Coordinates of N, CA and C in Angstrom, one line a residue:
M13 N -34.9 -17.8 -5.6 CA -34.8 -17.0 -4.2 C -34.2 -18.5 -2.8
R14 N -34.2 -17.9 -2.4 CA -32.7 -18.8 -1.3 C -33.9 -19.6 -0.9
G15 N -33.4 -20.9 -0.3 CA -33.8 -22.0 0.1 C -33.7 -22.7 1.6
E16 N -32.7 -21.6 2.0 CA -32.3 -22.2 3.2 C -32.4 -21.3 4.4
P17 N -32.7 -21.6 5.7 CA -33.4 -20.5 6.6 C -31.9 -19.2 6.6
L18 N -32.6 -18.2 6.8 CA -31.8 -16.5 6.6 C -31.8 -16.7 8.4
D19 N -30.8 -16.1 8.6 CA -30.2 -16.0 10.3 C -29.4 -14.0 10.0
A20 N -29.4 -13.6 11.0 CA -28.9 -12.8 11.1 C -27.2 -12.6 10.9
E21 N -26.8 -13.8 11.6 CA -25.0 -14.2 10.4 C -25.0 -14.1 9.2
T22 N -25.6 -14.6 8.9 CA -25.9 -14.9 7.3 C -26.4 -12.9 6.8
I23 N -27.4 -12.5 7.8 CA -27.0 -11.4 6.8 C -25.9 -11.0 7.2
V24 N -24.9 -10.4 8.4 CA -23.8 -9.7 8.7 C -22.9 -10.3 7.9
S25 N -22.5 -12.2 7.7 CA -21.4 -12.0 6.5 C -21.9 -10.8 5.2
A26 N -22.8 -11.4 4.8 CA -23.4 -10.6 3.3 C -23.1 -9.4 3.4
T27 N -23.3 -9.1 4.1 CA -23.5 -7.2 4.4 C -22.5 -7.2 5.0
E28 N -20.9 -7.6 5.1 CA -19.5 -7.4 6.0 C -19.5 -7.4 4.2
E29 N -19.2 -8.3 3.0 CA -19.1 -8.7 1.6 C -19.6 -7.0 0.9
V30 N -20.7 -6.8 0.8 CA -20.8 -6.0 0.0 C -19.7 -4.5 0.3
L31 N -20.1 -3.7 2.3 CA -19.4 -3.1 2.1 C -18.3 -2.9 1.7
R32 N -17.5 -4.0 1.9 CA -16.5 -4.4 1.3 C -15.8 -3.9 -0.4
R33 N -16.9 -3.9 -1.3 CA -17.4 -4.3 -2.6 C -17.8 -2.7 -2.8
H34 N -18.2 -2.1 -2.1 CA -19.2 -0.4 -2.5 C -18.8 0.5 -1.6
G35 N -18.4 0.5 -0.1 CA -18.9 1.3 0.7 C -19.9 1.8 1.4
P36 N -19.3 2.5 2.5 CA -20.6 2.7 3.6 C -21.5 3.7 3.2
E37 N -20.9 3.9 2.3 CA -22.4 5.4 1.1 C -23.1 4.7 0.6
K38 N -22.1 4.0 -0.7 CA -23.3 3.0 -1.3 C -24.0 2.0 -1.4
T39 N -23.7 1.7 -0.2 CA -24.2 0.1 0.2 C -25.1 -0.2 0.8
T40 N -26.5 -0.5 0.2 CA -27.8 -0.3 0.2 C -28.6 -1.5 1.0
V41 N -29.5 -2.1 1.7 CA -29.8 -3.1 2.1 C -30.4 -3.8 0.7
L42 N -31.2 -3.0 0.1 CA -31.3 -4.1 -1.1 C -30.1 -4.8 -1.6
D43 N -28.9 -4.0 -1.7 CA -27.4 -4.7 -2.6 C -27.3 -6.3 -1.6
V44 N -27.5 -6.1 0.3 CA -27.5 -7.1 0.8 C -28.1 -7.9 1.0
A45 N -29.5 -7.9 0.4 CA -30.5 -8.6 0.2 C -30.7 -9.0 -1.6
R46 N -30.6 -8.7 -2.1 CA -29.8 -9.3 -3.5 C -28.7 -10.4 -3.2
L47 N -28.0 -9.7 -3.0 CA -26.8 -10.7 -2.6 C -27.0 -12.4 -2.4
L48 N -27.6 -11.8 -1.0 CA -29.1 -13.3 -0.2 C -29.5 -14.2 -1.2
G49 N -30.3 -13.3 -2.2 CA -31.9 -14.1 -2.7 C -32.9 -14.0 -2.1
V50 N -32.7 -13.1 -1.2 CA -34.5 -12.4 -0.4 C -34.7 -11.3 -1.2
S51 N -35.8 -10.9 -0.2 CA -36.6 -9.6 -0.7 C -35.9 -8.8 0.7
H52 N -35.9 -7.6 0.6 CA -35.2 -6.5 1.9 C -35.6 -6.5 3.2
G53 N -37.1 -7.2 2.8 CA -37.6 -7.0 3.9 C -37.9 -8.1 5.0
S54 N -36.7 -9.2 4.5 CA -36.7 -10.3 4.8 C -34.9 -10.3 6.0
V55 N -34.3 -9.0 5.0 CA -33.3 -8.7 5.3 C -33.7 -7.7 7.2
Y56 N -34.6 -6.4 7.2 CA -35.3 -5.7 8.4 C -36.3 -6.5 9.1
R57 N -36.2 -8.1 8.6 CA -37.0 -8.7 9.6 C -36.0 -9.7 10.5
H58 N -34.8 -8.9 10.1 CA -33.0 -9.2 11.4 C -32.6 -7.9 12.0
F59 N -32.7 -7.0 10.7 CA -32.1 -5.8 11.5 C -33.4 -4.8 11.1
P60 N -33.2 -4.0 12.0 CA -34.6 -2.9 11.8 C -33.7 -1.7 11.0
S61 N -32.6 -1.5 11.1 CA -32.8 0.0 9.9 C -30.9 -0.5 9.9
K62 N -30.9 -0.2 8.2 CA -29.9 0.3 7.4 C -28.5 0.7 8.4
A63 N -28.2 1.2 9.5 CA -27.8 1.4 10.7 C -27.9 0.4 11.6
A64 N -28.3 -0.2 12.1 CA -28.0 -1.3 12.6 C -27.5 -2.4 12.1
L65 N -27.4 -2.7 10.9 CA -26.5 -3.6 9.9 C -25.5 -3.8 9.4
R66 N -25.0 -1.8 9.6 CA -23.4 -1.7 9.9 C -22.9 -1.6 11.1
E67 N -24.2 -1.3 12.5 CA -22.7 -1.3 13.8 C -22.8 -3.3 13.9
A68 N -23.4 -3.8 13.2 CA -23.5 -5.7 13.4 C -22.3 -5.8 13.1
V69 N -22.4 -5.5 11.7 CA -20.6 -6.1 11.1 C -20.1 -5.0 11.2
I70 N -19.0 -3.7 12.2 CA -18.5 -3.4 12.6 C -17.9 -3.9 14.0
R71 N -19.8 -4.4 15.0 CA -19.0 -5.1 16.1 C -18.6 -5.9 15.6
R72 N -18.8 -7.1 15.1 CA -18.1 -8.4 14.5 C -17.0 -8.1 14.7
W73 N -16.7 -6.3 12.9 CA -14.9 -6.9 13.3 C -14.3 -5.9 14.4
L74 N -15.0 -5.6 15.3 CA -13.5 -4.9 16.0 C -13.8 -6.3 17.3
D75 N -14.7 -7.5 17.4 CA -14.3 -8.0 18.2 C -13.2 -9.2 17.9
R76 N -12.7 -9.3 17.4 CA -12.0 -10.2 16.7 C -10.5 -9.5 16.8
V77 N -10.6 -7.9 17.4 CA -8.4 -7.8 17.6 C -9.0 -7.6 18.8
R78 N -10.4 -8.1 20.1 CA -10.9 -7.3 21.2 C -9.5 -8.8 22.2
E79 N -9.4 -9.8 21.5 CA -8.7 -10.7 21.9 C -7.5 -10.5 22.7
D80 N -6.5 -9.6 21.4 CA -5.2 -8.9 20.6 C -5.3 -7.7 22.5
F81 N -6.3 -7.3 23.1 CA -6.0 -5.9 23.4 C -6.2 -6.9 25.3
D82 N -7.1 -7.8 25.4 CA -6.8 -8.0 26.4 C -5.9 -8.8 26.4
A83 N -5.4 -9.6 26.1 CA -4.2 -10.7 25.9 C -2.4 -8.9 26.2
A84 N -2.5 -8.3 25.9 CA -1.2 -7.4 26.0 C -2.0 -6.8 27.5
A85 N -3.4 -6.2 28.2 CA -3.8 -5.8 28.5 C -3.3 -7.1 30.2
R86 N -3.3 -8.0 30.2 CA -3.3 -9.0 31.3 C -1.8 -9.3 31.3
D87 N -1.6 -9.1 30.0 CA 0.1 -10.2 30.5 C 1.1 -9.9 31.9
S88 N 0.9 -11.2 32.7 CA 1.2 -11.2 34.2 C 2.9 -11.1 34.7
G89 N 2.7 -11.2 33.2 CA 4.7 -11.0 33.8 C 4.8 -10.0 32.9
S90 N 4.5 -8.3 32.4 CA 5.2 -7.6 32.3 C 4.7 -6.4 33.4
S91 N 5.6 -6.0 34.2 CA 5.0 -4.7 34.8 C 3.6 -3.8 34.2
P92 N 3.0 -3.1 35.1 CA 1.9 -2.1 34.7 C 2.5 -1.1 32.8
S93 N 4.0 0.0 33.4 CA 3.9 0.4 31.6 C 4.2 -0.8 30.9
D94 N 4.9 -1.9 31.2 CA 5.1 -1.8 30.1 C 3.2 -2.8 29.3
R95 N 2.7 -3.5 30.4 CA 1.9 -3.9 29.8 C 1.0 -2.0 29.0
L96 N 0.4 -1.6 29.5 CA 0.3 -0.4 29.4 C 0.3 -0.3 27.6
R97 N 2.1 0.3 27.5 CA 2.6 0.2 26.5 C 2.1 -0.6 25.7
G98 N 2.8 -2.0 25.7 CA 2.1 -2.7 25.1 C 0.4 -3.1 24.6
L99 N -0.2 -2.6 25.8 CA -2.1 -2.0 25.2 C -1.7 -1.4 23.7
L100 N -1.4 0.0 24.2 CA -1.4 1.2 23.7 C -1.1 0.2 22.4
T101 N 0.0 0.7 22.0 CA 0.6 0.1 20.3 C -0.1 -1.5 19.8
A102 N -0.5 -1.9 20.7 CA -1.8 -3.7 20.2 C -2.9 -2.2 19.7
M103 N -3.2 -1.4 19.7 CA -4.3 -1.0 19.9 C -3.6 0.0 18.8
F104 N -2.6 0.7 18.6 CA -2.2 1.4 17.3 C -2.3 0.5 16.2
A105 N -1.8 -0.7 16.3 CA -1.3 -1.5 15.3 C -2.5 -1.9 14.5
A106 N -3.5 -2.6 15.8 CA -4.3 -3.4 15.0 C -5.5 -1.4 14.4
K107 N -5.7 -1.0 14.5 CA -6.2 0.0 13.9 C -5.0 0.6 12.6
W108 N -4.2 0.7 12.5 CA -3.2 1.0 11.2 C -3.9 0.1 10.2
A109 N -3.5 -1.5 10.7 CA -3.3 -2.2 9.8 C -5.0 -2.3 9.4
K110 N -5.9 -2.1 10.5 CA -7.4 -2.5 9.6 C -7.5 -1.1 8.6
A111 N -7.0 -0.5 8.7 CA -7.4 1.2 7.5 C -6.3 0.5 6.7
K112 N -5.3 0.1 6.8 CA -4.6 0.0 5.3 C -5.3 -1.2 4.5
E113 N -5.6 -2.1 5.5 CA -5.7 -4.1 4.8 C -7.3 -3.9 4.3
D114 N -8.0 -2.6 5.4 CA -9.4 -3.7 5.1 C -10.5 -2.3 4.9
P115 N -10.2 -1.6 4.2 CA -10.2 0.2 3.8 C -11.4 0.2 4.3
E116 N -12.7 0.0 2.9 CA -14.0 -0.5 3.5 C -14.6 -0.4 4.3
L117 N -13.7 -1.5 5.2 CA -14.7 -1.8 6.4 C -14.4 -0.9 7.1
F118 N -12.9 0.2 7.1 CA -12.8 1.0 7.8 C -13.4 2.7 8.2
A119 N -13.5 2.6 7.1 CA -14.5 3.5 6.8 C -15.8 3.2 7.2
T120 N -16.1 2.3 7.9 CA -17.5 2.6 7.7 C -17.6 2.6 9.6
F121 N -16.0 2.0 9.8 CA -15.9 2.2 11.5 C -15.9 3.8 11.2
R122 N -15.2 4.5 10.6 CA -15.1 5.7 11.1 C -16.0 6.8 10.7
V123 N -17.2 6.5 10.1 CA -18.7 6.5 9.9 C -19.1 6.4 11.4
L124 N -19.2 5.2 11.5 CA -20.3 4.9 13.1 C -19.4 5.6 13.9
A125 N -18.2 5.6 14.4 CA -17.4 6.3 14.9 C -18.4 8.1 15.3
A126 N -17.5 9.0 14.0 CA -18.1 10.3 13.8 C -19.7 10.3 14.6
E127 N -20.2 9.1 14.1 CA -22.1 9.1 14.6 C -22.1 9.4 15.8
H128 N -21.3 9.3 16.4 CA -20.7 8.0 18.0 C -21.8 7.1 17.8
S129 N -21.6 6.3 17.7 CA -22.4 4.9 17.2 C -21.9 4.0 19.0
S130 N -23.6 3.8 19.2 CA -23.7 2.8 20.5 C -22.6 1.7 20.3
V131 N -22.4 1.2 19.0 CA -20.6 -0.2 18.5 C -19.4 1.0 19.6
S132 N -19.3 2.6 18.1 CA -18.3 3.3 19.0 C -18.0 3.5 20.2
S133 N -19.0 3.7 21.0 CA -18.8 4.6 22.3 C -18.3 2.7 22.8
G134 N -19.2 2.2 22.2 CA -19.0 0.7 23.6 C -17.3 0.1 23.4
H135 N -16.5 0.8 22.4 CA -15.2 0.0 21.9 C -14.8 0.9 23.0
V136 N -15.1 1.8 22.5 CA -14.0 3.2 23.6 C -14.2 2.7 25.2
A137 N -15.3 2.2 25.4 CA -15.8 2.3 26.6 C -15.1 0.2 27.0
F138 N -14.9 -0.3 26.2 CA -13.7 -1.4 26.5 C -12.8 -0.9 26.3
L139 N -11.6 -0.3 26.5 CA -11.1 0.2 26.1 C -10.1 0.8 27.3
I140 N -11.2 2.1 27.2 CA -11.1 2.7 28.8 C -10.4 1.3 29.9
A141 N -12.3 0.8 29.9 CA -11.9 -0.5 30.2 C -10.4 -1.3 31.2
R142 N -10.0 -1.6 29.3 CA -8.6 -2.4 29.7 C -7.5 -1.4 30.4
I143 N -7.6 0.4 30.1 CA -6.3 0.7 30.6 C -6.8 1.0 32.0
R144 N -8.0 1.6 31.8 CA -8.4 1.3 33.4 C -7.8 0.0 34.5
A145 N -8.1 -1.4 33.9 CA -7.2 -2.5 35.0 C -6.4 -2.2 35.6
I146 N -5.4 -1.7 34.0 CA -3.6 -1.6 34.3 C -3.4 -0.2 35.4
V147 N -4.2 1.0 34.7 CA -3.8 1.2 35.7 C -3.9 1.5 37.8
V148 N -5.0 1.5 38.0 CA -4.7 0.5 38.9 C -4.5 -0.9 39.8
D149 N -3.7 -1.5 38.8 CA -2.8 -2.0 39.5 C -1.5 -1.6 39.6
G150 N -1.3 -0.9 38.6 CA 0.0 0.5 38.7 C -0.5 1.1 39.5
I151 N -1.3 1.7 40.4 CA -1.4 3.0 41.9 C -1.1 1.6 42.2
A152 N -1.5 0.8 43.0 CA -1.9 -0.7 43.7 C -0.3 -1.1 43.9
G153 N -0.2 -1.0 43.1 CA 1.7 -2.1 43.5 C 3.0 -0.5 43.2
G154 N 2.4 0.7 43.3 CA 3.6 1.6 43.5 C 4.6 2.4 42.3
D155 N 3.8 1.8 40.6 CA 4.2 2.1 40.1 C 3.3 3.6 39.6
F156 N 2.1 3.7 39.9 CA 2.0 4.8 38.9 C 0.9 5.4 40.2
A157 N 1.6 7.4 40.2 CA 1.0 7.8 41.7 C -0.4 7.2 41.5
A158 N -0.6 8.2 42.2 CA -1.9 7.7 42.7 C -2.7 8.7 42.1
G159 N -4.3 8.2 42.0 CA -5.5 9.0 40.9 C -6.7 8.7 41.5
E160 N -7.5 9.2 40.4 CA -8.6 8.1 40.1 C -8.3 7.6 39.4
P161 N -8.8 6.8 38.9 CA -8.7 5.8 38.2 C -8.7 5.8 36.8
E162 N -10.2 6.2 36.2 CA -11.0 6.0 35.2 C -11.2 7.2 34.4
V163 N -10.8 8.4 35.4 CA -10.7 10.2 34.7 C -8.6 9.8 34.1
I164 N -7.7 8.7 34.7 CA -6.6 8.7 34.2 C -6.9 8.2 33.1
A165 N -7.0 6.6 32.8 CA -7.8 6.2 31.6 C -8.3 7.0 30.5
R166 N -9.0 7.7 30.8 CA -9.8 8.4 29.5 C -8.7 9.2 29.5
A167 N -8.2 10.2 30.4 CA -6.8 11.2 30.1 C -5.9 10.3 28.9
V168 N -5.9 9.1 29.4 CA -4.8 7.8 28.3 C -5.3 7.7 27.2
L169 N -6.2 7.1 27.0 CA -7.1 7.3 25.6 C -7.4 8.6 25.4
N170 N -7.5 10.0 25.7 CA -7.2 11.5 25.2 C -6.3 11.6 24.3
A171 N -5.1 11.3 25.2 CA -3.9 11.9 24.5 C -2.6 10.9 23.7
T172 N -3.5 9.8 23.4 CA -3.1 8.9 22.1 C -3.7 9.1 21.0
S173 N -5.2 9.3 20.9 CA -5.8 9.6 20.2 C -5.7 9.3 19.3
R174 N -4.1 10.9 18.6 CA -4.3 11.4 16.7 C -3.7 9.6 16.5
F175 N -3.4 8.8 17.1 CA -2.9 7.5 16.7 C -3.7 5.8 16.6
H176 N -5.1 6.4 17.6 CA -6.1 5.3 17.0 C -7.2 6.0 16.9
D177 N -7.1 7.0 16.4 CA -9.2 7.4 16.4 C -9.4 7.3 15.3
P178 N -10.1 7.1 14.6 CA -10.9 7.1 13.0 C -10.4 8.2 12.7
M179 N -10.7 8.8 12.4 CA -10.8 10.7 12.4 C -9.4 10.8 12.1
H180 N -8.5 10.0 12.3 CA -7.2 10.6 12.4 C -5.8 9.3 11.7
A181 N -7.4 9.0 10.9 CA -6.3 7.2 9.8 C -5.0 8.3 8.7
A182 N -5.7 9.1 8.3 CA -4.6 10.0 7.1 C -3.6 9.9 8.0
E183 N -3.2 10.4 8.5 CA -1.9 10.8 9.3 C -0.9 9.4 9.9
W184 N -2.1 7.8 9.6 CA -1.2 7.4 9.8 C 0.3 7.0 8.8
S185 N -0.3 7.0 7.8 CA 0.7 6.2 6.9 C 2.2 7.8 6.8
S186 N 1.9 8.2 7.8 CA 3.3 8.9 7.6 C 4.6 8.2 8.1
P187 N 5.9 8.3 7.8 CA 6.9 7.4 7.9 C 7.3 8.1 9.5
E188 N 6.4 9.2 9.8 CA 7.3 9.6 11.5 C 5.8 9.1 12.8
A189 N 5.1 8.1 11.1 CA 3.6 8.4 12.8 C 4.0 6.8 13.7
E190 N 5.4 5.6 14.0 CA 5.1 5.0 14.5 C 6.1 5.6 15.9
A191 N 7.2 6.3 15.3 CA 7.7 7.3 16.2 C 7.2 7.6 16.7
E192 N 6.9 9.6 16.1 CA 5.3 9.8 17.0 C 5.2 8.9 18.2
S193 N 4.4 8.0 18.4 CA 3.7 7.1 18.9 C 4.5 6.3 20.1
E194 N 4.5 6.1 20.4 CA 6.7 6.6 20.6 C 7.2 6.9 21.1
A195 N 6.9 8.1 21.2 CA 7.4 9.1 21.9 C 5.7 9.2 23.3
V196 N 5.3 9.4 22.3 CA 3.0 10.0 23.1 C 3.5 8.9 23.8
V197 N 3.4 7.7 23.9 CA 3.8 7.3 24.7 C 4.4 6.2 26.2
S198 N 5.4 7.2 26.0 CA 7.1 7.5 26.9 C 6.8 8.6 27.9
L199 N 6.4 9.9 27.0 CA 5.3 11.2 27.7 C 4.3 10.7 28.8
V200 N 3.6 10.2 28.3 CA 2.0 9.3 28.8 C 2.8 8.5 30.7
L201 N 3.4 7.7 30.2 CA 3.7 6.4 31.1 C 4.8 7.3 32.2
D202 N 5.0 8.6 31.8 CA 6.1 9.5 32.3 C 5.5 10.0 33.8
G203 N 4.7 10.6 32.6 CA 3.3 11.6 33.6 C 2.6 11.2 34.4
I204 N 2.2 9.7 34.2 CA 1.6 8.7 35.3 C 2.4 8.4 36.0
R205 N 4.1 7.9 36.4 CA 4.8 7.5 36.9 C 4.8 7.7 38.2
A206 N 5.1 6.9 39.7 CA 5.2 7.6 41.0 C 6.2 7.9 41.4
R207 N 6.4 9.1 41.5 CA 7.5 9.5 42.2 C 7.9 10.2 43.2

């Protein structure tokens, strides 16, 4: 049995390790408890369900890339078009790297996205907010055509979904994926630019 106090962060770290070993389908709360040397009831005192535990792991996993996305979105030395291209490119690169380098956690993220979990929805809202901020700046500066920033941001995210939505992960290893993503981003930017 565990001698030190159990906290949520320790449980999340252990769950991340178990998910990497077994994947989202085979991981159980009992596996996490065994790794920690506690009863499964101890884990449930911090997380009410297996789903809540998975969400905590993926929330932390996604938080690690948010700083990169924020930096791309706020790059004050670049035009709104360059900032939007940079943000989208950073999104694609981060998702592609996670799918390749951390496949079990990416599979967990894909499960949560398919379930429309609060973590997945929160991540989408985060991305739309970053895109929207760039669109607002682009409209204000005359770089982008006038329009409703929220609608434009959602359209940009939807138009590029093939390159960041986890449901399309199998397509990302294609040798053409990078060139195709660049072509779509160029088309999107041309579509929203002021005329």
